[in-house]
Amino acid sequence: MNNRLQDADYALFRAEVEDAIPLDTEIAEPFRERPKPIPRPRVEEAPVEDPQLLSESEVETHDYLVFMRPGLQKRVLLSLQRGQIEPSLELDLHGLRVNHSGSLLQTFLADCAARRVRCAKIIHGKGRGSENRQPVLKCKVNYWLRLRPDVLAFCSAPRFDGGTGAVYVLLRNPEKAKRRR
């Protein structure tokens, strides 16, 4: 029975390939050089916007704040988020008015640059005491920090250090900025 199956399969194969034309040679085609690959066109990145052109309405403020300048390594931001980079100075804006807190923040960041501080903590509060229970200072701090070229990254502090009511700010080393010029 096994032999009859093979004969039937062979007969079916012969019937299917009877009109096939055999190849002239049994030698493989000789090697020929392939053309060089044509690279894909690069997608142009969006130009780096002037931070002064950033409007406050373009900045979204979520419960957890996170911002990182292009070129900063992700592991550095991750260390900042985990609280592994300890803040050297702290500013408490909690409960202050917007106009007063803006000038305090500018003075604080200038002081951080003078002291060569790498990481600072800014407490803005969660906004539960403000009108409509919306975080006014949190939105402003989120916007103001993005405008500063000396701010490399910032993120909401870990739970043990204020959580979403504070931010850790990673600042540019002022010595490196002088060397690049």
PDB file of C-alpha atoms in Angstrom:
ATOM      1  CA  MET A   1       0.000   0.000   0.000  1.00  0.00           C
ATOM      2  CA  ASN A   2       2.842   2.322   0.810  1.00  0.00           C
ATOM      3  CA  ASN A   3       4.402   1.755  -2.641  1.00  0.00           C
ATOM      4  CA  ARG A   4       1.099   2.533  -4.445  1.00  0.00           C
ATOM      5  CA  LEU A   5       0.882   5.898  -2.680  1.00  0.00           C
ATOM      6  CA  GLN A   6       4.339   6.797  -3.838  1.00  0.00           C
ATOM      7  CA  ASP A   7       3.513   5.778  -7.405  1.00  0.00           C
ATOM      8  CA  ALA A   8       0.344   7.877  -7.331  1.00  0.00           C
ATOM      9  CA  ASP A   9       2.235  10.885  -5.975  1.00  0.00           C
ATOM     10  CA  TYR A  10       4.939  10.457  -8.620  1.00  0.00           C
ATOM     11  CA  ALA A  11       2.339  10.252 -11.408  1.00  0.00           C
ATOM     12  CA  LEU A  12       0.619  13.413 -10.097  1.00  0.00           C
ATOM     13  CA  PHE A  13       3.949  15.261  -9.960  1.00  0.00           C
ATOM     14  CA  ARG A  14       4.797  14.187 -13.541  1.00  0.00           C
ATOM     15  CA  ALA A  15       1.397  15.382 -14.770  1.00  0.00           C
ATOM     16  CA  GLU A  16       1.899  18.783 -13.149  1.00  0.00           C
ATOM     17  CA  VAL A  17       5.407  19.442 -14.488  1.00  0.00           C
ATOM     18  CA  GLU A  18       5.096  17.858 -17.968  1.00  0.00           C
ATOM     19  CA  ASP A  19       4.919  21.264 -19.694  1.00  0.00           C
ATOM     20  CA  ALA A  20       7.961  22.654 -17.797  1.00  0.00           C
ATOM     21  CA  ILE A  21      11.005  23.587 -19.871  1.00  0.00           C
ATOM     22  CA  PRO A  22      14.329  22.337 -18.483  1.00  0.00           C
ATOM     23  CA  LEU A  23      17.126  24.834 -17.791  1.00  0.00           C
ATOM     24  CA  ASP A  24      19.928  25.085 -20.358  1.00  0.00           C
ATOM     25  CA  THR A  25      22.719  24.907 -17.775  1.00  0.00           C
ATOM     26  CA  GLU A  26      23.061  23.538 -14.335  1.00  0.00           C
ATOM     27  CA  ILE A  27      25.778  26.031 -13.395  1.00  0.00           C
ATOM     28  CA  ALA A  28      24.924  28.826 -10.931  1.00  0.00           C
ATOM     29  CA  GLU A  29      24.770  32.389 -12.202  1.00  0.00           C
ATOM     30  CA  PRO A  30      28.156  34.131 -11.896  1.00  0.00           C
ATOM     31  CA  PHE A  31      28.744  36.733  -9.153  1.00  0.00           C
ATOM     32  CA  ARG A  32      27.813  40.258 -10.061  1.00  0.00           C
ATOM     33  CA  GLU A  33      28.214  43.328  -7.912  1.00  0.00           C
ATOM     34  CA  ARG A  34      25.050  44.737  -6.507  1.00  0.00           C
ATOM     35  CA  PRO A  35      24.451  48.467  -6.745  1.00  0.00           C
ATOM     36  CA  LYS A  36      25.240  50.484  -3.638  1.00  0.00           C
ATOM     37  CA  PRO A  37      22.227  51.113  -1.405  1.00  0.00           C
ATOM     38  CA  ILE A  38      20.561  54.473  -1.695  1.00  0.00           C
ATOM     39  CA  PRO A  39      20.056  55.963   1.776  1.00  0.00           C
ATOM     40  CA  ARG A  40      16.603  57.025   2.804  1.00  0.00           C
ATOM     41  CA  PRO A  41      16.097  60.748   2.992  1.00  0.00           C
ATOM     42  CA  ARG A  42      16.387  62.009   6.557  1.00  0.00           C
ATOM     43  CA  VAL A  43      13.383  63.511   8.186  1.00  0.00           C
ATOM     44  CA  GLU A  44      14.340  66.970   9.293  1.00  0.00           C
ATOM     45  CA  GLU A  45      13.882  67.542  12.984  1.00  0.00           C
ATOM     46  CA  ALA A  46      11.832  70.478  14.075  1.00  0.00           C
ATOM     47  CA  PRO A  47      14.086  73.464  14.653  1.00  0.00           C
ATOM     48  CA  VAL A  48      14.897  74.202  18.271  1.00  0.00           C
ATOM     49  CA  GLU A  49      12.528  76.937  19.223  1.00  0.00           C
ATOM     50  CA  ASP A  50      13.654  80.046  20.963  1.00  0.00           C
ATOM     51  CA  PRO A  51      12.462  79.558  24.550  1.00  0.00           C
ATOM     52  CA  GLN A  52      11.308  83.178  24.635  1.00  0.00           C
ATOM     53  CA  LEU A  53       8.781  82.329  21.899  1.00  0.00           C
ATOM     54  CA  LEU A  54       7.145  79.666  24.070  1.00  0.00           C
ATOM     55  CA  SER A  55       3.705  80.803  25.087  1.00  0.00           C
ATOM     56  CA  GLU A  56       2.234  79.855  28.426  1.00  0.00           C
ATOM     57  CA  SER A  57      -0.843  78.346  26.762  1.00  0.00           C
ATOM     58  CA  GLU A  58       1.394  75.846  24.901  1.00  0.00           C
ATOM     59  CA  VAL A  59       2.697  74.341  28.152  1.00  0.00           C
ATOM     60  CA  GLU A  60       0.530  71.574  29.559  1.00  0.00           C
ATOM     61  CA  THR A  61       0.693  71.036  33.286  1.00  0.00           C
ATOM     62  CA  HIS A  62      -0.125  67.511  34.396  1.00  0.00           C
ATOM     63  CA  ASP A  63      -0.239  66.180  37.928  1.00  0.00           C
ATOM     64  CA  TYR A  64       3.322  64.828  37.572  1.00  0.00           C
ATOM     65  CA  LEU A  65       5.758  67.321  36.042  1.00  0.00           C
ATOM     66  CA  VAL A  66       8.658  66.183  33.889  1.00  0.00           C
ATOM     67  CA  PHE A  67      10.823  68.125  31.427  1.00  0.00           C
ATOM     68  CA  MET A  68      14.178  67.376  29.828  1.00  0.00           C
ATOM     69  CA  ARG A  69      16.268  69.349  27.342  1.00  0.00           C
ATOM     70  CA  PRO A  70      17.380  67.536  24.181  1.00  0.00           C
ATOM     71  CA  GLY A  71      20.805  65.955  24.587  1.00  0.00           C
ATOM     72  CA  LEU A  72      20.438  65.083  28.260  1.00  0.00           C
ATOM     73  CA  GLN A  73      20.822  61.383  28.991  1.00  0.00           C
ATOM     74  CA  LYS A  74      17.671  59.595  30.088  1.00  0.00           C
ATOM     75  CA  ARG A  75      19.487  57.894  32.949  1.00  0.00           C
ATOM     76  CA  VAL A  76      20.273  61.324  34.436  1.00  0.00           C
ATOM     77  CA  LEU A  77      16.566  62.201  34.387  1.00  0.00           C
ATOM     78  CA  LEU A  78      15.770  58.812  35.902  1.00  0.00           C
ATOM     79  CA  SER A  79      18.246  59.471  38.730  1.00  0.00           C
ATOM     80  CA  LEU A  80      16.620  62.854  39.305  1.00  0.00           C
ATOM     81  CA  GLN A  81      13.149  61.280  39.426  1.00  0.00           C
ATOM     82  CA  ARG A  82      14.256  58.657  41.937  1.00  0.00           C
ATOM     83  CA  GLY A  83      15.795  61.274  44.208  1.00  0.00           C
ATOM     84  CA  GLN A  84      19.319  59.929  43.716  1.00  0.00           C
ATOM     85  CA  ILE A  85      20.581  63.435  42.906  1.00  0.00           C
ATOM     86  CA  GLU A  86      20.188  65.250  46.192  1.00  0.00           C
ATOM     87  CA  PRO A  87      19.075  68.905  46.055  1.00  0.00           C
ATOM     88  CA  SER A  88      21.543  71.335  47.616  1.00  0.00           C
ATOM     89  CA  LEU A  89      19.202  74.320  47.964  1.00  0.00           C
ATOM     90  CA  GLU A  90      15.476  74.642  48.511  1.00  0.00           C
ATOM     91  CA  LEU A  91      12.942  77.365  47.734  1.00  0.00           C
ATOM     92  CA  ASP A  92       9.465  77.318  49.269  1.00  0.00           C
ATOM     93  CA  LEU A  93       6.910  79.235  47.173  1.00  0.00           C
ATOM     94  CA  HIS A  94       4.025  77.417  48.800  1.00  0.00           C
ATOM     95  CA  GLY A  95       1.185  79.844  49.532  1.00  0.00           C
ATOM     96  CA  LEU A  96       2.763  82.908  47.865  1.00  0.00           C
ATOM     97  CA  ARG A  97       1.225  85.115  45.157  1.00  0.00           C
ATOM     98  CA  VAL A  98       2.296  84.633  41.524  1.00  0.00           C
ATOM     99  CA  ASN A  99       3.946  88.044  41.018  1.00  0.00           C
ATOM    100  CA  HIS A 100       6.058  87.713  44.165  1.00  0.00           C
ATOM    101  CA  SER A 101       6.983  84.063  43.527  1.00  0.00           C
ATOM    102  CA  GLY A 102       8.237  84.855  39.991  1.00  0.00           C
ATOM    103  CA  SER A 103      10.822  87.338  41.239  1.00  0.00           C
ATOM    104  CA  LEU A 104      11.810  84.994  44.091  1.00  0.00           C
ATOM    105  CA  LEU A 105      12.352  82.158  41.626  1.00  0.00           C
ATOM    106  CA  GLN A 106      14.588  84.331  39.407  1.00  0.00           C
ATOM    107  CA  THR A 107      16.666  85.385  42.415  1.00  0.00           C
ATOM    108  CA  PHE A 108      16.865  81.801  43.682  1.00  0.00           C
ATOM    109  CA  LEU A 109      18.105  80.429  40.337  1.00  0.00           C
ATOM    110  CA  ALA A 110      20.691  83.221  40.085  1.00  0.00           C
ATOM    111  CA  ASP A 111      21.858  82.302  43.595  1.00  0.00           C
ATOM    112  CA  CYS A 112      22.064  78.638  42.565  1.00  0.00           C
ATOM    113  CA  ALA A 113      24.286  79.587  39.610  1.00  0.00           C
ATOM    114  CA  ALA A 114      26.524  81.700  41.854  1.00  0.00           C
ATOM    115  CA  ARG A 115      26.897  78.827  44.329  1.00  0.00           C
ATOM    116  CA  ARG A 116      27.373  76.287  41.499  1.00  0.00           C
ATOM    117  CA  VAL A 117      24.410  74.211  42.667  1.00  0.00           C
ATOM    118  CA  ARG A 118      23.693  71.178  40.477  1.00  0.00           C
ATOM    119  CA  CYS A 119      20.251  70.277  41.829  1.00  0.00           C
ATOM    120  CA  ALA A 120      17.673  72.387  43.652  1.00  0.00           C
ATOM    121  CA  LYS A 121      14.210  71.768  45.055  1.00  0.00           C
ATOM    122  CA  ILE A 122      11.314  74.165  44.533  1.00  0.00           C
ATOM    123  CA  ILE A 123       8.156  73.684  46.587  1.00  0.00           C
ATOM    124  CA  HIS A 124       5.147  75.091  44.737  1.00  0.00           C
ATOM    125  CA  GLY A 125       2.363  73.286  46.573  1.00  0.00           C
ATOM    126  CA  LYS A 126      -0.469  71.210  45.192  1.00  0.00           C
ATOM    127  CA  GLY A 127      -2.892  74.093  44.792  1.00  0.00           C
ATOM    128  CA  ARG A 128      -5.584  72.819  47.136  1.00  0.00           C
ATOM    129  CA  GLY A 129      -5.818  76.173  48.908  1.00  0.00           C
ATOM    130  CA  SER A 130      -6.208  78.258  45.741  1.00  0.00           C
ATOM    131  CA  GLU A 131      -9.348  79.288  43.905  1.00  0.00           C
ATOM    132  CA  ASN A 132     -11.116  76.362  42.189  1.00  0.00           C
ATOM    133  CA  ARG A 133      -8.549  74.116  43.894  1.00  0.00           C
ATOM    134  CA  GLN A 134      -6.320  74.420  40.779  1.00  0.00           C
ATOM    135  CA  PRO A 135      -2.518  74.593  41.155  1.00  0.00           C
ATOM    136  CA  VAL A 136      -1.689  78.127  39.992  1.00  0.00           C
ATOM    137  CA  LEU A 137       1.949  78.187  41.126  1.00  0.00           C
ATOM    138  CA  LYS A 138       2.597  74.707  39.759  1.00  0.00           C
ATOM    139  CA  CYS A 139       1.553  75.851  36.260  1.00  0.00           C
ATOM    140  CA  LYS A 140       3.677  78.989  36.526  1.00  0.00           C
ATOM    141  CA  VAL A 141       6.763  77.154  37.806  1.00  0.00           C
ATOM    142  CA  ASN A 142       6.357  74.614  34.981  1.00  0.00           C
ATOM    143  CA  TYR A 143       6.309  77.474  32.460  1.00  0.00           C
ATOM    144  CA  TRP A 144       9.050  79.618  34.032  1.00  0.00           C
ATOM    145  CA  LEU A 145      11.538  76.754  34.339  1.00  0.00           C
ATOM    146  CA  ARG A 146      11.136  75.856  30.641  1.00  0.00           C
ATOM    147  CA  LEU A 147      12.127  79.414  29.704  1.00  0.00           C
ATOM    148  CA  ARG A 148      15.445  79.239  31.546  1.00  0.00           C
ATOM    149  CA  PRO A 149      18.392  77.996  29.450  1.00  0.00           C
ATOM    150  CA  ASP A 150      20.296  77.044  32.619  1.00  0.00           C
ATOM    151  CA  VAL A 151      17.603  74.477  33.548  1.00  0.00           C
ATOM    152  CA  LEU A 152      18.532  71.110  32.008  1.00  0.00           C
ATOM    153  CA  ALA A 153      15.625  69.128  33.444  1.00  0.00           C
ATOM    154  CA  PHE A 154      13.019  69.115  36.160  1.00  0.00           C
ATOM    155  CA  CYS A 155      10.525  66.632  37.522  1.00  0.00           C
ATOM    156  CA  SER A 156       8.118  66.249  40.393  1.00  0.00           C
ATOM    157  CA  ALA A 157       9.907  65.264  43.565  1.00  0.00           C
ATOM    158  CA  PRO A 158       9.653  61.723  44.936  1.00  0.00           C
ATOM    159  CA  ARG A 159       6.884  61.048  47.440  1.00  0.00           C
ATOM    160  CA  PHE A 160       9.230  61.200  50.412  1.00  0.00           C
ATOM    161  CA  ASP A 161      10.249  64.747  49.472  1.00  0.00           C
ATOM    162  CA  GLY A 162       6.986  66.478  48.593  1.00  0.00           C
ATOM    163  CA  GLY A 163       5.667  64.452  45.661  1.00  0.00           C
ATOM    164  CA  THR A 164       3.660  66.450  43.127  1.00  0.00           C
ATOM    165  CA  GLY A 165       3.829  69.551  45.353  1.00  0.00           C
ATOM    166  CA  ALA A 166       7.535  70.097  44.635  1.00  0.00           C
ATOM    167  CA  VAL A 167      10.003  69.801  41.761  1.00  0.00           C
ATOM    168  CA  TYR A 168      13.631  68.797  41.560  1.00  0.00           C
ATOM    169  CA  VAL A 169      15.502  71.056  39.141  1.00  0.00           C
ATOM    170  CA  LEU A 170      18.717  69.946  37.452  1.00  0.00           C
ATOM    171  CA  LEU A 171      20.827  72.987  36.605  1.00  0.00           C
ATOM    172  CA  ARG A 172      23.555  73.456  34.028  1.00  0.00           C
ATOM    173  CA  ASN A 173      27.081  73.738  35.349  1.00  0.00           C
ATOM    174  CA  PRO A 174      27.988  77.428  34.869  1.00  0.00           C
ATOM    175  CA  GLU A 175      31.655  76.510  34.282  1.00  0.00           C
ATOM    176  CA  LYS A 176      30.727  74.351  31.273  1.00  0.00           C
ATOM    177  CA  ALA A 177      28.640  77.149  29.809  1.00  0.00           C
ATOM    178  CA  LYS A 178      31.657  79.499  29.989  1.00  0.00           C
ATOM    179  CA  ARG A 179      33.939  76.952  28.279  1.00  0.00           C
ATOM    180  CA  ARG A 180      31.552  76.498  25.319  1.00  0.00           C
ATOM    181  CA  ARG A 181      31.492  80.187  24.462  1.00  0.00           C
TER     182      ARG A 181
END
